[in-house]
Coordinates of N, CA and C in Angstrom, one line a residue:
M1 N -17.2 4.8 -6.9 CA -17.2 5.6 -7.6 C -16.0 6.2 -8.6
Q2 N -16.2 6.3 -9.6 CA -14.5 6.9 -10.7 C -15.2 8.7 -10.8
R3 N -13.8 8.8 -10.8 CA -13.8 10.1 -11.3 C -13.4 9.8 -12.9
H4 N -13.9 10.4 -14.2 CA -13.8 9.7 -14.9 C -13.8 11.0 -16.8
R5 N -12.7 11.3 -16.7 CA -12.6 12.9 -17.4 C -12.4 12.1 -19.5
A6 N -13.7 12.2 -19.8 CA -14.0 11.3 -21.0 C -14.1 12.7 -21.7
T7 N -15.2 12.8 -23.0 CA -15.5 14.1 -23.6 C -15.9 15.1 -22.2
R8 N -16.4 14.8 -21.9 CA -16.4 15.7 -20.5 C -15.9 15.2 -19.0
L9 N -15.8 16.0 -18.2 CA -15.5 15.4 -16.5 C -17.1 14.6 -16.2
H10 N -17.0 13.7 -15.7 CA -17.9 13.4 -14.7 C -17.6 12.4 -13.8
Y11 N -18.5 12.0 -12.8 CA -18.4 11.0 -11.9 C -19.5 9.5 -12.0
D12 N -18.5 8.5 -11.8 CA -19.4 7.3 -12.7 C -19.9 6.4 -11.5
L13 N -21.1 6.7 -10.9 CA -21.8 6.5 -9.5 C -21.8 4.7 -10.0
R14 N -21.4 3.5 -9.0 CA -21.5 2.7 -9.8 C -22.0 1.4 -8.2
L15 N -23.3 0.9 -7.7 CA -24.0 0.0 -7.3 C -23.7 -1.2 -7.6
E16 N -23.0 -2.1 -6.9 CA -22.7 -4.3 -7.1 C -24.5 -4.7 -6.4
A17 N -25.4 -5.2 -7.0 CA -27.0 -5.4 -6.9 C -26.3 -6.3 -8.3
A18 N -27.1 -7.8 -7.9 CA -27.4 -8.5 -8.8 C -26.4 -9.3 -9.7
G19 N -25.6 -8.8 -9.4 CA -23.7 -9.8 -9.8 C -23.4 -8.7 -11.0
V20 N -24.0 -7.6 -11.4 CA -23.3 -6.5 -11.8 C -23.2 -5.4 -11.2
L21 N -22.4 -4.3 -11.6 CA -22.8 -3.0 -11.4 C -23.4 -1.8 -12.2
L22 N -24.6 -1.6 -10.9 CA -25.4 -0.4 -11.9 C -24.4 1.1 -11.7
S23 N -24.8 1.5 -12.6 CA -24.6 2.8 -13.1 C -25.4 4.0 -13.7
W24 N -24.6 5.1 -13.1 CA -24.6 6.3 -12.9 C -23.8 7.4 -13.9
A25 N -24.0 8.0 -14.2 CA -22.6 9.2 -14.7 C -23.5 10.4 -14.3
V26 N -22.3 10.8 -13.4 CA -22.8 11.9 -12.6 C -22.2 13.3 -13.1
P27 N -22.7 13.8 -13.7 CA -21.5 15.5 -15.0 C -21.0 16.1 -13.5
K28 N -21.7 16.4 -12.3 CA -21.2 17.7 -11.7 C -20.4 16.6 -10.3
G29 N -20.8 15.3 -10.7 CA -20.5 14.7 -9.3 C -21.4 14.8 -8.0
P30 N -20.9 13.6 -7.1 CA -22.0 13.4 -6.0 C -21.5 14.9 -4.5
T31 N -22.2 15.3 -3.9 CA -22.4 15.7 -3.1 C -22.5 15.4 -1.6
L32 N -22.3 16.2 -0.4 CA -23.0 15.6 0.6 C -23.9 16.7 1.2
D33 N -23.9 17.7 0.1 CA -24.6 19.2 0.0 C -26.4 18.8 0.2
P34 N -27.0 18.3 1.0 CA -28.6 18.1 1.4 C -29.3 19.0 0.2
D35 N -28.8 20.1 0.1 CA -29.9 21.3 -0.8 C -29.6 21.4 -1.8
K36 N -28.3 20.7 -2.7 CA -27.9 20.0 -4.0 C -28.5 18.8 -4.7
K37 N -29.4 19.2 -5.9 CA -29.4 17.9 -6.6 C -28.9 17.6 -7.7
R38 N -28.3 16.6 -8.2 CA -27.3 16.2 -9.1 C -28.0 15.3 -10.1
L39 N -27.7 15.7 -11.1 CA -28.1 14.9 -12.6 C -27.3 13.5 -12.6
A40 N -28.1 12.7 -12.7 CA -27.2 11.3 -12.7 C -27.9 10.6 -14.0
V41 N -27.2 10.3 -15.0 CA -27.5 9.7 -16.6 C -27.2 7.8 -15.9
R42 N -28.6 7.1 -16.1 CA -28.2 5.6 -15.7 C -27.6 5.7 -17.3
V43 N -26.8 4.3 -17.5 CA -25.8 4.2 -18.3 C -25.7 2.4 -18.0
D44 N -25.2 1.6 -18.9 CA -25.0 0.4 -19.1 C -24.6 0.0 -17.8
D45 N -25.4 -1.6 -17.4 CA -24.3 -1.9 -16.3 C -23.1 -2.1 -16.8
H46 N -22.5 -2.3 -15.3 CA -20.9 -2.7 -16.1 C -20.4 -4.0 -15.5
S47 N -19.7 -5.0 -15.6 CA -19.1 -6.0 -15.0 C -18.5 -5.6 -13.7
L48 N -18.3 -6.6 -12.7 CA -17.8 -6.4 -11.5 C -16.5 -6.4 -11.4
D49 N -15.6 -6.5 -12.6 CA -14.4 -5.7 -13.2 C -13.9 -4.2 -13.2
Y50 N -14.8 -3.5 -13.3 CA -14.9 -2.2 -13.2 C -15.0 -1.5 -11.9
F51 N -15.1 -2.4 -11.1 CA -15.0 -1.9 -9.4 C -13.6 -0.8 -9.1
D52 N -12.8 -1.4 -9.3 CA -11.6 -1.0 -9.2 C -10.3 -0.5 -9.8
Y53 N -11.4 -0.3 -11.4 CA -10.2 0.1 -12.4 C -10.0 1.2 -12.6
E54 N -8.4 1.5 -12.6 CA -8.0 2.9 -12.6 C -7.1 2.7 -13.6
G55 N -7.0 3.8 -14.3 CA -6.0 4.3 -15.6 C -6.5 4.8 -17.1
M56 N -6.2 4.1 -18.0 CA -6.3 4.7 -19.2 C -7.1 3.9 -19.9
I57 N -8.7 4.6 -20.7 CA -9.2 4.1 -21.4 C -8.6 4.6 -23.0
P58 N -7.9 3.2 -23.8 CA -7.0 3.4 -25.1 C -8.1 4.7 -25.8
H59 N -6.9 5.5 -26.8 CA -8.1 5.9 -27.9 C -8.8 5.1 -28.7
N60 N -9.7 5.1 -29.3 CA -10.8 4.4 -30.3 C -11.2 2.6 -29.5
A61 N -11.0 3.1 -28.3 CA -11.6 2.3 -27.7 C -13.2 2.2 -27.3
T62 N -13.7 0.8 -27.5 CA -14.9 0.6 -27.6 C -15.7 -0.1 -26.3
I63 N -16.4 0.6 -25.7 CA -17.0 -0.6 -24.7 C -18.3 -0.4 -24.6
R64 N -19.4 -1.2 -24.7 CA -20.3 -1.6 -24.7 C -21.3 -0.7 -25.8
N65 N -20.5 -0.8 -27.2 CA -20.9 0.0 -28.3 C -20.6 1.5 -28.0
N66 N -20.1 1.4 -27.2 CA -20.1 3.4 -26.8 C -18.4 3.5 -27.0
E67 N -18.1 4.8 -27.8 CA -16.4 5.2 -28.0 C -16.2 6.2 -26.9
H68 N -14.9 5.5 -26.1 CA -15.2 6.1 -24.6 C -13.3 6.4 -24.7
G69 N -13.0 6.4 -25.8 CA -11.1 6.6 -25.8 C -10.6 7.6 -25.5
G70 N -9.2 7.5 -25.0 CA -8.5 8.4 -24.7 C -8.9 9.0 -23.4
S71 N -9.5 8.4 -22.2 CA -9.8 9.3 -21.2 C -9.2 8.7 -19.9
D72 N -8.8 9.1 -18.9 CA -8.3 9.1 -17.7 C -9.7 8.7 -16.5
V73 N -9.3 7.4 -15.8 CA -10.0 7.1 -14.8 C -9.5 6.8 -13.4
I74 N -9.5 7.5 -12.4 CA -9.5 6.9 -11.0 C -10.4 6.8 -10.6
V75 N -10.1 5.8 -9.5 CA -10.8 5.1 -8.3 C -11.6 6.4 -7.0
W76 N -12.1 7.4 -7.4 CA -13.0 8.2 -6.6 C -12.9 8.3 -5.2
D77 N -13.5 6.9 -4.9 CA -14.3 6.3 -3.4 C -14.6 5.3 -3.9
W78 N -14.6 4.6 -2.6 CA -14.9 3.2 -2.8 C -15.5 2.8 -1.4
G79 N -16.6 1.5 -0.8 CA -17.2 1.1 0.1 C -18.5 0.3 -0.2
T80 N -18.7 0.9 0.9 CA -20.2 -0.5 0.5 C -21.2 0.0 0.8
W81 N -22.5 -0.5 0.0 CA -23.9 0.2 0.3 C -24.7 -0.7 0.8
Q82 N -25.9 0.1 1.3 CA -27.4 -0.9 2.1 C -28.3 -0.1 1.2
L83 N -29.3 -1.0 0.8 CA -30.5 -0.7 0.6 C -31.3 -0.2 1.9
G84 N -31.6 1.3 1.4 CA -32.6 2.1 2.3 C -33.7 1.5 3.1
N85 N -34.4 1.5 2.0 CA -35.9 0.8 2.3 C -36.6 -0.5 1.1
G86 N -37.1 -1.0 1.8 CA -37.6 -2.2 0.9 C -36.3 -3.2 1.2
T87 N -36.6 -4.5 0.5 CA -35.7 -5.6 0.4 C -35.6 -5.8 -1.2
D88 N -35.7 -5.4 -2.2 CA -34.8 -5.4 -3.1 C -34.7 -3.9 -4.2
A89 N -33.1 -4.1 -4.5 CA -32.8 -2.9 -4.8 C -33.5 -2.5 -6.5
L90 N -33.7 -3.8 -7.3 CA -34.3 -3.5 -8.7 C -35.5 -3.7 -8.4
A91 N -36.0 -4.2 -7.2 CA -37.2 -2.9 -7.7 C -37.6 -1.8 -7.4
A92 N -36.9 -1.5 -6.4 CA -37.1 -0.3 -5.9 C -36.2 0.9 -7.5
L93 N -35.6 0.2 -7.5 CA -34.9 0.9 -9.3 C -35.9 1.0 -10.2
E94 N -36.7 0.0 -10.5 CA -37.8 -0.1 -11.6 C -39.2 0.8 -10.9
A95 N -38.7 1.0 -9.9 CA -40.4 2.0 -9.2 C -39.4 3.5 -9.3
G96 N -38.2 3.9 -9.9 CA -37.8 5.3 -9.8 C -37.7 5.9 -8.4
N97 N -37.2 5.1 -7.7 CA -37.2 5.8 -6.1 C -36.1 4.8 -5.1
L98 N -34.7 5.0 -5.2 CA -33.7 4.3 -4.9 C -33.2 4.9 -3.4
H99 N -33.7 4.3 -2.3 CA -33.0 5.4 -1.6 C -31.6 4.1 -0.8
F100 N -31.0 4.7 -0.4 CA -29.2 3.8 0.0 C -28.2 4.5 1.3
D101 N -27.7 4.0 1.7 CA -27.0 4.2 2.6 C -25.3 4.4 1.9
L102 N -24.3 5.1 2.2 CA -23.2 4.6 1.5 C -22.2 4.8 2.9
F103 N -21.3 3.8 2.6 CA -20.6 4.1 3.6 C -19.0 3.8 3.0
G104 N -18.5 4.9 2.9 CA -17.1 5.2 1.2 C -16.3 6.0 2.6
Q105 N -14.9 6.0 2.0 CA -13.9 6.8 2.1 C -14.2 8.7 2.5
K106 N -14.9 9.0 1.5 CA -15.4 10.0 1.1 C -17.0 10.5 1.5
L107 N -17.7 9.8 1.1 CA -18.8 9.4 1.0 C -19.7 8.8 1.8
G108 N -20.6 9.3 2.8 CA -21.0 8.3 4.3 C -22.6 8.7 4.1
G109 N -23.9 8.3 4.3 CA -24.6 8.7 4.9 C -25.9 8.4 4.0
R110 N -27.4 8.9 4.0 CA -28.6 8.8 3.0 C -28.4 9.2 2.0
F111 N -28.6 8.9 0.8 CA -29.1 9.2 -0.5 C -30.1 8.6 -1.2
V112 N -30.5 9.4 -2.8 CA -31.8 8.9 -3.4 C -31.3 9.3 -4.4
L113 N -31.9 8.3 -4.9 CA -31.9 8.5 -6.4 C -33.0 8.4 -7.1
V114 N -33.6 9.2 -7.7 CA -35.4 9.5 -8.1 C -35.0 10.1 -9.8
R115 N -35.8 9.0 -10.3 CA -35.8 8.6 -11.6 C -37.1 10.7 -12.1
R116 N -36.6 10.8 -12.9 CA -37.0 12.1 -13.4 C -37.4 12.2 -14.8
G117 N -37.2 11.6 -15.4 CA -37.9 11.5 -17.1 C -36.6 10.7 -17.9
R118 N -37.0 10.8 -19.0 CA -35.9 10.0 -20.0 C -35.6 11.3 -21.1
S119 N -33.9 11.2 -21.4 CA -33.8 11.8 -22.2 C -33.3 11.4 -23.9
G120 N -33.9 11.1 -24.6 CA -33.0 10.1 -25.9 C -33.3 8.3 -25.0
S121 N -32.2 8.2 -25.3 CA -32.4 6.8 -24.4 C -31.8 6.4 -23.8
R122 N -31.6 7.1 -22.6 CA -31.0 7.6 -21.3 C -32.3 7.9 -20.2
D123 N -32.4 6.8 -19.0 CA -33.2 7.6 -17.8 C -32.5 8.4 -17.1
Q124 N -32.8 9.8 -16.9 CA -32.2 10.9 -16.0 C -32.7 10.6 -14.6
W125 N -31.8 10.6 -13.4 CA -31.9 10.8 -11.7 C -31.6 11.8 -11.5
F126 N -32.2 12.1 -10.6 CA -32.1 13.2 -10.0 C -30.8 12.1 -8.6
L127 N -29.7 12.5 -7.9 CA -28.8 12.0 -6.9 C -28.7 13.0 -6.0
M128 N -29.2 12.9 -4.9 CA -29.4 13.7 -3.6 C -29.0 13.1 -2.3
H129 N -28.4 14.2 -1.4 CA -27.7 13.7 -0.1 C -29.1 13.7 0.9
K130 N -29.4 13.2 1.5 CA -30.7 13.5 2.8 C -30.1 14.5 3.9
R131 N -31.0 15.2 4.5 CA -30.3 15.4 5.9 C -30.0 14.4 7.0
D132 N -28.9 14.0 6.9 CA -29.0 13.5 8.3 C -27.2 13.9 8.7
E133 N -26.6 13.1 10.0 CA -25.3 12.9 10.7 C -23.9 13.3 9.6
A134 N -24.2 12.6 8.3 CA -23.0 13.3 7.5 C -23.2 13.9 6.5
A135 N -24.9 15.1 6.6 CA -25.2 15.9 5.5 C -23.7 17.0 5.8
V136 N -22.8 17.8 4.6 CA -22.6 18.9 5.0 C -22.8 20.0 3.9
V137 N -23.0 21.1 4.0 CA -23.4 22.0 3.4 C -22.3 23.0 2.7
G138 N -22.2 23.2 1.7 CA -21.0 23.5 0.5 C -20.2 22.4 0.1
W139 N -20.4 20.9 0.3 CA -19.2 20.0 -0.2 C -19.7 20.1 -1.4
D140 N -18.2 19.9 -1.8 CA -17.8 20.1 -3.1 C -16.9 18.4 -4.0
P141 N -17.4 17.8 -4.5 CA -16.0 16.6 -4.8 C -15.0 17.2 -5.3
E142 N -14.9 18.2 -5.6 CA -13.6 19.0 -6.6 C -12.5 19.2 -5.5
D143 N -12.7 19.5 -4.5 CA -12.1 19.9 -3.0 C -11.2 18.0 -2.9
Y144 N -11.1 17.1 -3.6 CA -11.0 16.1 -3.2 C -10.7 14.9 -4.2
P145 N -9.8 15.9 -5.3 CA -9.3 15.1 -6.2 C -8.4 13.7 -6.6
R146 N -8.1 12.8 -5.3 CA -7.3 11.8 -5.2 C -7.9 11.1 -5.1
S147 N -7.6 9.7 -5.7 CA -8.0 8.4 -6.1 C -7.7 7.9 -4.6
V148 N -8.7 7.0 -3.9 CA -8.4 6.5 -3.1 C -8.0 5.1 -3.0
K149 N -7.7 4.6 -4.0 CA -6.3 3.4 -4.2 C -5.2 3.3 -4.4
T150 N -5.0 4.5 -5.3 CA -3.5 5.1 -5.2 C -3.0 6.3 -4.7
S151 N -4.2 7.5 -4.6 CA -3.7 8.5 -4.2 C -3.3 9.2 -5.3
R152 N -3.6 9.2 -6.4 CA -2.9 9.6 -8.0 C -4.3 10.6 -8.1
T153 N -4.4 11.7 -8.8 CA -4.7 12.6 -9.7 C -5.3 12.1 -10.7
N154 N -6.1 12.9 -11.6 CA -6.1 12.0 -13.1 C -5.3 12.6 -14.0
D155 N -4.6 13.7 -13.6 CA -3.5 14.0 -14.1 C -2.5 13.0 -14.3
E156 N -2.0 12.9 -12.8 CA -1.0 11.9 -12.6 C -1.4 10.6 -13.3
V157 N -2.5 10.1 -13.6 CA -2.9 8.7 -14.0 C -2.5 9.0 -15.6
R158 N -2.8 10.0 -16.1 CA -2.8 10.1 -17.7 C -1.2 10.5 -17.7
D159 N -0.7 11.2 -17.1 CA 0.5 11.2 -17.6 C 1.5 10.6 -17.4
A160 N 1.3 9.4 -16.4 CA 2.1 8.2 -15.8 C 2.2 6.9 -17.3
L161 N 0.9 7.6 -17.3 CA 0.6 6.0 -18.2 C 0.8 6.4 -20.2
S162 N 0.5 7.9 -20.4 CA 0.2 8.3 -21.7 C 1.9 8.3 -22.5

């Protein structure tokens, strides 16, 4: 999971499957609060090289035909994930209902991504945390702004590399 300040702050959820990072932009960030639904917009799969990318994306950089330049990125959380139901993540994704367990340094427990529809060319999903032992009502990702890779904030990455 990366915290990315581009045009707007968002978090990039990335799940490794089939040799790529399945990716969603989560504008308000993930939460452990089972009472909250978070919009998650499906974006292009990323190569495995993005797993631990932290730094500045240069101005006028084009990644996968989209301009992302001049933005800072930190590795906000990392860990492993496990499919929560079924045996095929891509089939669950195609069906629009992906249950998974996260084992990260900040995020843990059972999550679900449910497709809710389409806006323009992008599928929109809801990211939700299930009611389990890892659930925390009122949990806010902005209370944990530091990178798990370097302990830097987005501001510190920007200032160091500008």
